Coordinates of C-alpha atoms in Angstrom, one line a residue:
X286 CA 21.7 93.4 27.1
X287 CA 25.0 92.2 28.3
X288 CA 25.6 93.0 32.0
X289 CA 29.1 93.8 33.1
X290 CA 31.0 91.0 34.9
X291 CA 30.8 91.2 38.6
X292 CA 33.6 88.7 39.5
X293 CA 36.4 91.2 39.4
X294 CA 38.2 91.9 42.7
X295 CA 37.9 95.3 44.3
X296 CA 41.3 95.4 46.0
X297 CA 41.2 97.4 49.2
X298 CA 37.7 96.0 50.2
X299 CA 36.6 92.5 50.0
X300 CA 37.6 90.2 47.2
X301 CA 34.8 88.1 45.7
X302 CA 34.0 84.8 47.2
X303 CA 34.6 82.9 44.0
X304 CA 38.0 84.4 43.2
X305 CA 40.7 81.8 42.7
X306 CA 44.0 81.9 44.5
X307 CA 47.1 82.0 42.3
X308 CA 50.2 79.9 43.0
X309 CA 52.1 83.0 44.0
X310 CA 49.4 84.2 46.4
X311 CA 49.3 80.7 47.9
X312 CA 53.0 80.7 48.3
X313 CA 52.8 83.9 50.3
X314 CA 50.1 82.5 52.6
X315 CA 52.1 79.4 53.1
X316 CA 55.2 81.4 54.0
X317 CA 53.2 83.4 56.5
X318 CA 52.1 80.1 58.1
X319 CA 55.7 78.8 58.2
X320 CA 56.8 82.1 59.8
X321 CA 54.2 81.6 62.6
X322 CA 55.4 78.0 63.0
X323 CA 58.9 79.2 63.6
X324 CA 57.6 82.0 65.8
X325 CA 55.9 79.4 68.0
X326 CA 59.0 77.2 68.0
X327 CA 61.4 79.9 69.0
X328 CA 59.0 81.3 71.6
X329 CA 58.9 78.0 73.5
X330 CA 62.7 77.2 73.4
X331 CA 63.3 78.6 76.9
X332 CA 60.6 76.5 78.4
X333 CA 62.2 73.3 77.0
X334 CA 65.8 74.2 77.8
X335 CA 65.5 76.2 81.1
X336 CA 66.7 73.4 83.3
X337 CA 69.9 72.9 81.4
X338 CA 70.4 76.7 81.1
X339 CA 70.0 77.5 84.8
X340 CA 72.3 74.6 85.6
X341 CA 75.0 75.8 83.4
X342 CA 74.7 79.5 84.5
X343 CA 74.6 78.5 88.2
X344 CA 71.2 79.9 88.8
X345 CA 67.8 78.5 89.9
X346 CA 64.6 78.2 88.0
X347 CA 62.9 80.6 90.5
X348 CA 65.7 83.2 90.0
X349 CA 65.4 82.8 86.3
X350 CA 61.7 83.7 86.2
X351 CA 62.4 87.3 85.3
X352 CA 64.0 86.1 82.1
X353 CA 60.6 84.6 81.1
X354 CA 59.0 87.9 82.0
X355 CA 61.2 90.1 79.9
X356 CA 60.5 87.8 76.9
X357 CA 56.8 88.5 77.3
X358 CA 57.5 92.2 77.5
X359 CA 59.6 92.1 74.4
X360 CA 56.8 90.3 72.5
X361 CA 54.3 92.8 73.7
X362 CA 56.4 95.7 72.5
X363 CA 57.2 94.0 69.3
X364 CA 53.5 93.3 68.5
X365 CA 52.7 97.0 68.8
X366 CA 55.8 98.0 66.9
X367 CA 55.1 95.5 64.2
X368 CA 51.7 97.0 63.6
X369 CA 53.0 100.5 63.3
X370 CA 55.9 99.4 61.0
X371 CA 53.7 97.2 58.9
X372 CA 51.4 100.1 58.2
X373 CA 54.2 102.6 57.6
X374 CA 56.8 100.9 55.4
X375 CA 54.8 97.8 54.3
X376 CA 54.0 94.2 55.3
X377 CA 56.9 92.7 53.4
X378 CA 59.8 94.7 54.9
X379 CA 58.2 94.4 58.3
X380 CA 58.0 90.7 58.2
X381 CA 61.5 90.2 56.8
X382 CA 62.9 92.5 59.6
X383 CA 60.9 90.6 62.2
X384 CA 62.3 87.2 61.2
X385 CA 65.8 88.6 60.8
X386 CA 65.6 90.0 64.4
X387 CA 64.3 86.9 66.1
X388 CA 66.5 84.5 64.2
X389 CA 69.6 86.6 64.8
X390 CA 69.1 87.0 68.5
X391 CA 68.0 83.5 69.0
X392 CA 71.3 82.4 67.4
X393 CA 73.3 84.9 69.5
X394 CA 71.6 83.4 72.6
X395 CA 73.4 80.2 71.9
X396 CA 76.7 81.9 72.5
X397 CA 76.0 83.7 75.7
X398 CA 77.7 82.8 79.0
X399 CA 75.5 84.3 81.6
X400 CA 72.0 85.2 82.6
X401 CA 72.1 88.9 81.8
X402 CA 73.4 88.5 78.3
X403 CA 70.9 85.7 77.7
X404 CA 68.1 87.9 79.0
X405 CA 69.1 90.8 76.7
X406 CA 69.0 88.5 73.7
X407 CA 65.6 87.1 74.8
X408 CA 64.0 90.5 75.0
X409 CA 65.3 91.6 71.6
X410 CA 64.3 88.2 70.1
X411 CA 60.9 88.7 71.7
X412 CA 60.5 92.0 69.8
X413 CA 61.1 90.2 66.6
X414 CA 58.6 87.4 67.5
X415 CA 56.0 90.0 68.3
X416 CA 56.6 92.0 65.1
X417 CA 55.9 89.0 62.9
X418 CA 52.3 88.5 64.0
X419 CA 50.5 91.6 62.7
X420 CA 52.6 91.5 59.4
X421 CA 51.5 87.9 58.8
X422 CA 47.9 88.4 59.7
X423 CA 47.7 91.4 57.4
X424 CA 49.5 89.7 54.5
X425 CA 47.3 86.5 54.7
X426 CA 44.1 88.6 55.0
X427 CA 45.1 90.7 52.0
X428 CA 46.3 87.9 49.6
X429 CA 43.6 85.4 50.3
X430 CA 40.2 85.4 48.5
X431 CA 37.2 86.0 50.7
X432 CA 36.0 82.4 50.5
X433 CA 39.2 81.1 52.1
X434 CA 40.4 84.1 54.0
X435 CA 39.2 83.2 57.5
X436 CA 40.4 79.6 57.3
X437 CA 43.8 80.9 56.0
X438 CA 44.2 83.3 58.9
X439 CA 43.1 80.6 61.4
X440 CA 45.7 78.2 60.0
X441 CA 48.4 80.8 60.2
X442 CA 47.8 81.7 63.8
X443 CA 47.2 78.0 64.8
X444 CA 50.8 77.4 63.5
X445 CA 52.0 79.2 66.7
X446 CA 51.0 76.4 69.0
X447 CA 51.8 74.0 66.2
X448 CA 55.4 75.4 66.4
X449 CA 55.4 74.8 70.1
X450 CA 54.4 71.1 69.5
X451 CA 57.2 70.7 66.9
X452 CA 59.6 72.4 69.3
X453 CA 58.8 69.8 71.9
X454 CA 59.6 67.0 69.5
X455 CA 62.9 68.6 68.4
X456 CA 63.9 69.5 72.0
X457 CA 63.3 65.9 73.1
X458 CA 65.7 64.7 70.4
X459 CA 68.3 67.5 70.7
X460 CA 68.6 68.3 74.4
X461 CA 69.7 64.9 75.8
X462 CA 72.2 64.3 73.0
X463 CA 73.7 67.8 72.3
X464 CA 72.3 70.3 74.7
X465 CA 70.5 73.7 74.9
X466 CA 73.0 75.6 72.8
X467 CA 72.5 73.4 69.8
X468 CA 68.7 73.7 70.2
X469 CA 69.1 77.5 70.1
X470 CA 71.4 77.1 67.1
X471 CA 68.6 75.4 65.2
X472 CA 66.1 78.0 66.4
X473 CA 68.3 80.8 65.0
X474 CA 69.6 79.3 61.7
X475 CA 66.3 78.1 60.3
X476 CA 64.6 81.6 60.5
X477 CA 67.6 83.2 58.9
X478 CA 67.3 80.7 56.0
X479 CA 63.6 81.7 55.8
X480 CA 64.6 85.4 55.5
X481 CA 66.2 84.6 52.1
X482 CA 63.0 82.9 50.9
X483 CA 60.8 85.7 52.1
X484 CA 62.9 88.3 50.3
X485 CA 62.7 86.3 47.1
X486 CA 59.0 85.3 47.2
X487 CA 57.0 87.9 49.1
X488 CA 55.1 90.6 47.3
X489 CA 53.9 93.8 48.9
X490 CA 50.2 93.8 49.8
X491 CA 48.1 95.5 47.0
X492 CA 45.6 96.7 49.6
X493 CA 48.4 98.4 51.6
X494 CA 49.7 100.1 48.4
X495 CA 46.2 101.3 47.5
X496 CA 45.7 102.7 51.0
X497 CA 49.1 104.4 51.2
X498 CA 48.8 106.0 47.8
X499 CA 52.4 107.3 47.4
X500 CA 53.8 108.2 43.9
X501 CA 54.5 105.0 42.1
X502 CA 52.3 102.8 44.4
X503 CA 49.6 102.5 41.7
X504 CA 52.1 101.0 39.3
X505 CA 53.5 98.7 42.0
X506 CA 50.0 97.6 42.9
X507 CA 49.1 96.9 39.3
X508 CA 52.3 94.8 38.9
X509 CA 51.5 92.8 42.1
X510 CA 48.0 92.1 40.9
X511 CA 49.2 90.9 37.5
X512 CA 51.7 88.6 39.2
X513 CA 48.9 87.1 41.4
X514 CA 46.3 86.9 38.6
X515 CA 43.9 89.4 40.1
X516 CA 41.9 92.1 38.4
X517 CA 43.1 95.6 38.5
X518 CA 40.3 97.9 39.5
X519 CA 40.2 100.9 41.8
X520 CA 39.4 100.2 45.5
X521 CA 35.9 100.9 46.5
X522 CA 35.5 103.9 48.8
X523 CA 35.5 103.1 52.5
X524 CA 34.4 106.0 54.9
X525 CA 36.5 104.5 57.8
X526 CA 39.6 104.0 55.6
X527 CA 39.3 107.6 54.2
X528 CA 39.6 109.1 57.7
X529 CA 42.2 106.7 59.0
X530 CA 45.2 107.3 56.8
X531 CA 48.0 104.7 57.1
X532 CA 49.6 103.6 60.4
X533 CA 47.8 106.1 62.6
X534 CA 47.2 104.7 66.2
X535 CA 44.8 107.5 66.9
X536 CA 42.4 106.2 64.2
X537 CA 41.8 103.1 66.3
X538 CA 40.0 105.2 68.8
X539 CA 38.3 107.5 66.3
X540 CA 34.5 107.9 66.3
X541 CA 33.9 105.1 63.8
X542 CA 36.2 102.5 65.5
X543 CA 36.3 103.4 69.2
X544 CA 33.7 101.0 70.4
X545 CA 34.9 98.1 68.3
X546 CA 38.6 98.7 69.3
X547 CA 37.8 98.8 73.0
X548 CA 35.6 95.7 72.8
X549 CA 38.1 93.8 70.7
X550 CA 40.9 94.7 73.2
X551 CA 38.7 93.4 76.0
X552 CA 38.2 90.1 74.2
X553 CA 41.9 89.8 73.5
X554 CA 42.8 90.6 77.1
X555 CA 40.4 88.1 78.7
X556 CA 41.0 85.3 76.2
X557 CA 44.8 85.5 76.7
X558 CA 44.3 85.8 80.5
X559 CA 42.4 82.5 80.4
X560 CA 44.7 80.7 77.9
X561 CA 48.0 81.7 79.7
X562 CA 46.5 81.1 83.1
X563 CA 46.2 77.4 82.1
X564 CA 49.6 77.4 80.3
X565 CA 51.4 78.9 83.3
X566 CA 49.6 77.2 86.2
X567 CA 47.4 74.4 84.9
X568 CA 50.1 71.7 85.1
X569 CA 50.9 72.9 88.7
X570 CA 47.3 72.6 89.7
X571 CA 47.2 69.1 88.3
X572 CA 50.4 68.0 90.1
X573 CA 49.0 69.5 93.3
X574 CA 45.9 67.3 92.8
X575 CA 47.8 64.1 92.5
X576 CA 48.8 64.0 88.8
X577 CA 52.2 62.9 87.7
X578 CA 54.6 65.3 85.9
X579 CA 53.9 63.3 82.7
X580 CA 50.2 63.7 83.1
X581 CA 50.5 67.4 83.8
X582 CA 52.6 67.9 80.7
X583 CA 50.1 65.9 78.7
X584 CA 47.4 68.4 79.6
X585 CA 49.3 71.2 77.7
X586 CA 49.5 68.9 74.6
X587 CA 45.8 68.1 74.8
X588 CA 44.9 71.8 75.4
X589 CA 47.0 72.9 72.3
X590 CA 45.7 70.1 70.1
X591 CA 42.1 71.0 71.0
X592 CA 42.8 74.7 70.2
X593 CA 44.3 73.9 66.8
X594 CA 41.5 71.7 65.7
X595 CA 38.7 74.0 66.9
X596 CA 40.4 77.1 65.4
X597 CA 40.5 75.4 62.0
X598 CA 36.9 74.5 62.2
X599 CA 36.0 77.9 63.4
X600 CA 37.9 79.5 60.5
X601 CA 35.7 77.6 58.1
X602 CA 32.5 78.5 59.9
X603 CA 33.4 82.2 60.2
X604 CA 33.7 82.3 56.4
X605 CA 30.2 80.8 56.1
X606 CA 28.0 82.1 58.9
X607 CA 30.0 85.0 60.2
X608 CA 32.1 85.6 63.3
X609 CA 29.5 86.6 65.9
X610 CA 27.8 83.2 66.4
X611 CA 31.0 81.3 66.1
X612 CA 33.0 83.4 68.6
X613 CA 30.1 83.7 71.1
X614 CA 29.8 79.9 70.9
X615 CA 33.5 79.4 71.6
X616 CA 33.3 81.9 74.6
X617 CA 30.3 80.0 75.9
X618 CA 32.1 76.7 75.5
X619 CA 35.1 78.0 77.3
X620 CA 32.9 79.1 80.2
X621 CA 30.9 75.9 80.3
X622 CA 34.0 73.7 80.2
X623 CA 35.6 75.8 83.0
X624 CA 32.3 75.3 85.0
X625 CA 32.6 71.5 84.3
X626 CA 36.2 71.5 85.6
X627 CA 35.0 73.4 88.7
X628 CA 32.1 71.0 89.4
X629 CA 34.1 67.8 88.5
X630 CA 37.7 68.8 89.2
X631 CA 40.5 66.5 88.1
X632 CA 41.7 65.4 91.6
X633 CA 42.3 61.6 91.5
X634 CA 45.4 61.5 89.4
X635 CA 43.8 59.5 86.5
X636 CA 43.9 60.4 82.9
X637 CA 40.7 58.7 81.8
X638 CA 38.1 59.9 79.2
X639 CA 36.7 62.6 81.5
X640 CA 40.1 64.2 82.0
X641 CA 40.9 64.1 78.3
X642 CA 37.4 65.5 77.3
X643 CA 37.6 68.3 79.9
X644 CA 41.1 69.5 78.8
X645 CA 40.4 69.1 75.0
X646 CA 37.1 70.9 75.2
X647 CA 38.4 73.8 77.4
X648 CA 41.5 74.2 75.3
X649 CA 39.6 73.9 72.1
X650 CA 37.1 76.6 73.0
X651 CA 39.5 79.0 74.8
X652 CA 42.6 78.6 72.7
X653 CA 40.5 78.3 69.5
X654 CA 38.8 81.6 70.4
X655 CA 42.1 83.3 71.0
X656 CA 43.3 82.2 67.6
X657 CA 40.3 83.3 65.6
X658 CA 40.2 86.7 67.3
X659 CA 42.8 87.7 64.7
X660 CA 40.2 87.0 62.0
X661 CA 38.0 89.6 63.7
X662 CA 40.8 92.1 64.1
X663 CA 41.8 91.8 60.4
X664 CA 38.2 92.4 59.4
X665 CA 37.5 95.4 61.7
X666 CA 40.3 97.5 60.5
X667 CA 40.8 98.8 56.9
X668 CA 44.0 98.2 55.1
X669 CA 45.7 101.5 56.0
X670 CA 45.6 100.7 59.8
X671 CA 45.1 96.9 59.7
X672 CA 48.5 96.0 61.0
X673 CA 48.4 98.7 63.6
X674 CA 45.0 97.5 64.8
X675 CA 46.1 93.8 64.9
X676 CA 49.3 94.9 66.7
X677 CA 47.4 97.0 69.3
X678 CA 45.0 94.2 70.0
X679 CA 47.8 91.7 70.4
X680 CA 49.7 93.9 72.8
X681 CA 46.6 94.3 75.0
X682 CA 46.2 90.6 74.9
X683 CA 49.8 90.2 76.0
X684 CA 49.0 92.3 79.0
X685 CA 46.4 89.6 79.8
X686 CA 49.1 86.9 79.5
X687 CA 51.4 88.8 81.9
X688 CA 48.5 89.3 84.3
X689 CA 47.9 85.5 84.2
X690 CA 51.5 84.8 85.1
X691 CA 51.3 87.2 88.1
X692 CA 47.8 86.5 89.4
X693 CA 46.7 83.0 88.6
X694 CA 49.5 81.2 90.5
X695 CA 48.1 82.5 93.8
X696 CA 44.7 80.9 93.1
X697 CA 46.0 77.3 92.5
X698 CA 45.6 76.3 96.2
X699 CA 42.4 75.0 97.8
X700 CA 41.9 72.4 95.1
X701 CA 42.2 75.1 92.5
X702 CA 38.6 76.5 93.0
X703 CA 39.8 80.1 92.7
X704 CA 41.9 79.3 89.7
X705 CA 39.0 77.6 87.9
X706 CA 36.7 80.5 88.8
X707 CA 39.2 82.8 87.2
X708 CA 39.0 80.7 84.0
X709 CA 35.2 80.9 84.1
X710 CA 35.2 84.7 84.6
X711 CA 37.7 85.3 81.9
X712 CA 35.7 83.3 79.4
X713 CA 32.5 85.1 80.4
X714 CA 34.1 88.5 80.1
X715 CA 35.6 87.6 76.7
X716 CA 32.1 86.7 75.5
X717 CA 30.6 89.9 76.9
X718 CA 33.3 91.9 75.1
X719 CA 32.5 90.2 71.8
X720 CA 28.8 91.1 72.2
X721 CA 29.8 94.7 72.1
X722 CA 31.6 94.5 68.7
X723 CA 29.6 95.9 65.9
X724 CA 31.8 95.2 62.8
X725 CA 31.7 91.4 63.1
X726 CA 32.5 89.3 60.0
X727 CA 29.2 88.9 58.2
X728 CA 27.8 85.6 56.9
X729 CA 28.7 84.9 53.3
X730 CA 25.7 85.2 51.0
X731 CA 24.6 82.4 48.8
X732 CA 25.9 79.6 51.1

């Protein structure tokens, strides 16, 4: 007796672990990663150029702080908006719109002549930067076979700090020779060129088309699947998806998802609280403890590098052993490394092996955890509300970043004990939130 083949993909649920990725699907995933690279690049431009900007505008860095804040607000609004738009009109148009917005307003920023006009451009550009994240997360999750999905998502999100690292290199070359306007010109033109490529190469997500179910979507979905070399079969029924509809924020707090949504939001909030506390005030703590400006700046590079490497390793492990043990291990590592910093604080101004190990370990665990939380968000929510769910979690996380900017600075004094206790508490609470999540990514069978 011949048994029916079992390797065909059930789009709308979980593609088989042995499914191969076509060239077109790989191109879509790569474009998502490139978008996140430019997202990270543009998001960090102000940090690199602020001294030149405030000097030209006749302001001070302290007075310019509110411009940083409105950018964070714009990103938070954009992340929520991008989730809603991505689940209503589709991932492709949402992503193209997002890149168009942040590219255009970054470019316009280069022409402004005062603080108010610059701040208005920054907040609108921030909306575009925020909108890109849920669209990319959903597209990568829905075009990548199960075997590689979690690594692909981790790579894409890790491109955000990667973009910041690239931005530092570009800024070091451009700012001394040409100035901040030329740096913003690069940050605007390159995304606008990417818009053309996205329009030509991207395909709409077949899972989104299956979940939306409008007239003609079945034909569009079949065409997408043929172009990506995937089997055309009806999506398996999902009780959560059936009651969620598409793009419904209320579904995130429905009976089936309420606990996981609240726990996920807690994990996002506390992880970004910890990460942005270090980003915002870690260098200041180090300088207060005798470190040079160069050494304090090096700490951010080490922190980001650790986060990128650990996120990629975690992405592989999540695809094999599931998200619960991996994420709890990262939260525990973030707490333990914060405890190490508290017990053996960097106070002597040296950048020896202990200093490097402390920063890389803490950044690896904390920033790595924050990155792979998007893997968990993309798994918890079905296709019809996936972008909405990712966007909501990202927005709550952004509230943690804003809290860090407002609160952590007051804890830097007294050798930074209060600041380091905040990092320890944030890591512990992120881990506790993850313990409450029920729909963790399961381990892959047969590995």
